[in-house]
Amino acid sequence: MRLVNTFAAAALATGLASAAFAQDPTKVGFIYVGPVGDFGWTYEHDQGRLAVIEEFGDAVETTFVESVPEGADAERVLRQMAQSGHDLIFTTSFGYMNQTMNVAKQFPDVKFEHATGYQRADNVSTYSARFYEGRHVIGLIAGGMTESNIVGYIGSFPIPEVIRGINSAYLAAKSVNPDVQFKVVWSNTWFDPALEADAAKTLIEQGADVLMQHTDSTAPMTIAEEEGIIAFGQASDQSSFGPNAQMTAIMDDWAPYYVSRVQAVMDGTWESTDTWGGIDSGMVAFADFSDKIPADLAEQAKAAADAIAAGELHPFTGPINKQDGSPWLAEGETADDGTLLGMNFYVEGIEGVIPN
Amino acid sequence: MDLSVVDPVALFVGLVAAATPLLFAAIGELVVEKSGVLNLGVEGMMIVGAICGFATAVKTGSPALGFVAGAAGGCVLSLIFGVMTQYLLSNQVATGLALTLFGLGISALIGQPFTGVKSPTMARLEIPVLSEIPLLGRLFFSYDIVIYLGIALVAAVWWFLKFTRRGLVLRAVGENHDAAHSLGYSVVAIRLAAIAFGGACAGLGGAYLSLARVPQWTEGMTAGAGWIALAIVVFSAWRPWRVLLGAWLFGGVTILQLNLQASGFLSWLQSLGIPAQAQYLSMTPYLITIAVLVVISADGSKARSNAPASLGRTFTGSG
């Protein structure tokens, strides 16, 4: 864990900042769960930070702290940021939720933006992307391309965000391939390349010829490339790790949101909001489709993405039963956001128990 | 649930590969601790070895040179620790922890241009005839050469410590540095050599991660392996062959829990109402380590005799 840009705090302490500028630059802090060089989740958040600098130049000052464990450390880092005069702080992992709420209570004048969480306050907004829309699209490709009918899925923690992704991908895969089976392995970490690589190898040994992941490193993609199977990039375009293996990637694009929220703080119009952007808002995007995807399947996947963006297709459209066979959505019914945000069950057809 | 998809041979092969970085780091640390020095910087030396090895392999196109550079990188970093603790007499625990933080930082810096770069692949050692024996061939003769080197290294360390004069001197320094000093042995030089050896081993372990096991460079990719190596040394009660056992056990539970999860076995247990979580399995080696520690401190006579008596104590060399 390293504090970057500490000079900002030093400048403030000596009172130089107020003397040098007619108006203080807006200070924006970011706290990341992994290293900025993970080429996945954290990398994309940092791209958002760079977009903020690009947009506002000298009018903003940004700070980031990377590889902050979810726990007491996060609270310490957040408090330090709040005390050193930050106006807006982005906390970019689900596990920072309680820490964000605690520190926000103590610093009512500082604005907080918590990614993928569900607790809000007057100075805490939440934002997330509808990754499950992306998972639907890659699920179609996975279902259409698997030959062993086994899709390996490396999950991180059994939280609604991850479970939703598994369900969405499975339903889509099953819609094009009724025999498809999902094997899910929980790694209980967001970032551990060696463990993720082992999980990928294990799944391949047990018959998976398509890999999906909801962890942040590029290790599974590297293994997929080595073993000659196909996989999907997570959070970021990972084709440099799997030029043959990557079919496409679900990419997170936080830049427009970050820029608009910093603008709101500058204008004094910032309010606590709850944003959940999907393919339509550009928050969820796709890397180039591989030419290994059969043309008609690629066509179908692209059409699905367009239909989701246009609001004509919802990845969770009934009839869908829960894993135990009890009905969840009736014919034509779509899932409401509340259920999706708290999703703690598999849909019918997925084997295995969600660890609790 | 379908346990038949778990192939025991594949399980064992995966276990051995997963254990190799731990094995290197732990056997090196064992020698360091046998000389009476506690170096908590294993994690830092491993990650520096990982990036030095990866960078060199990419630049030269040779994984073999990569491993040499990984060992050299870990060795150089460990000598910083050596100079600090042996000449400047700094506290070993604090210096070791600082070494880990330093190693993580500098590896991230060196690694900046190497993220997303592909390393040259390492050829698997196909031993003719032997690797074609049906079951045994895969079990024993299907690995890359580094894995055999790791096991050979354990044998060499065992032989060195047990049967050679120099090994005896090293152990003497670890047991009672004042006595060794008064016999005319250079405590500082011997300890520096042990520290350098430990650093090189940790560097090799790190290089195995970035060149063979993952294989790629990512910041912070050791993700705690160095701390596990420290636990293995305690688990082994400072005995080389038990380090091998410990590394296979610690590496093995990771592979085993992944296999049990993927096969649906854990889910099946849970559906029977048995609270079988992957975490319980991951916990077991640490519980065993604690148990070993308890045994060591409870019954002195046999177990304790193996823990170096001067471990972690500063040698001032006066008199």
XYZ file of C-alpha atoms in Angstrom, chain A residues 14 56 59 128 164 171 175 183-184 237-238 298-300 338:
15
model
C 2.202 24.766 4.660
C -10.112 19.432 -15.599
C -8.595 22.592 -11.485
C -22.191 0.487 -10.208
C -25.961 -12.212 -10.500
C -29.269 -18.387 -18.485
C -30.712 -20.472 -24.081
C -18.664 -25.385 -12.746
C -18.125 -22.615 -10.214
C -9.383 -5.781 -22.571
C -6.999 -8.635 -21.765
C -21.305 -13.103 -33.059
C -24.291 -11.576 -34.863
C -26.652 -12.980 -32.252
C -34.142 -4.650 -5.702
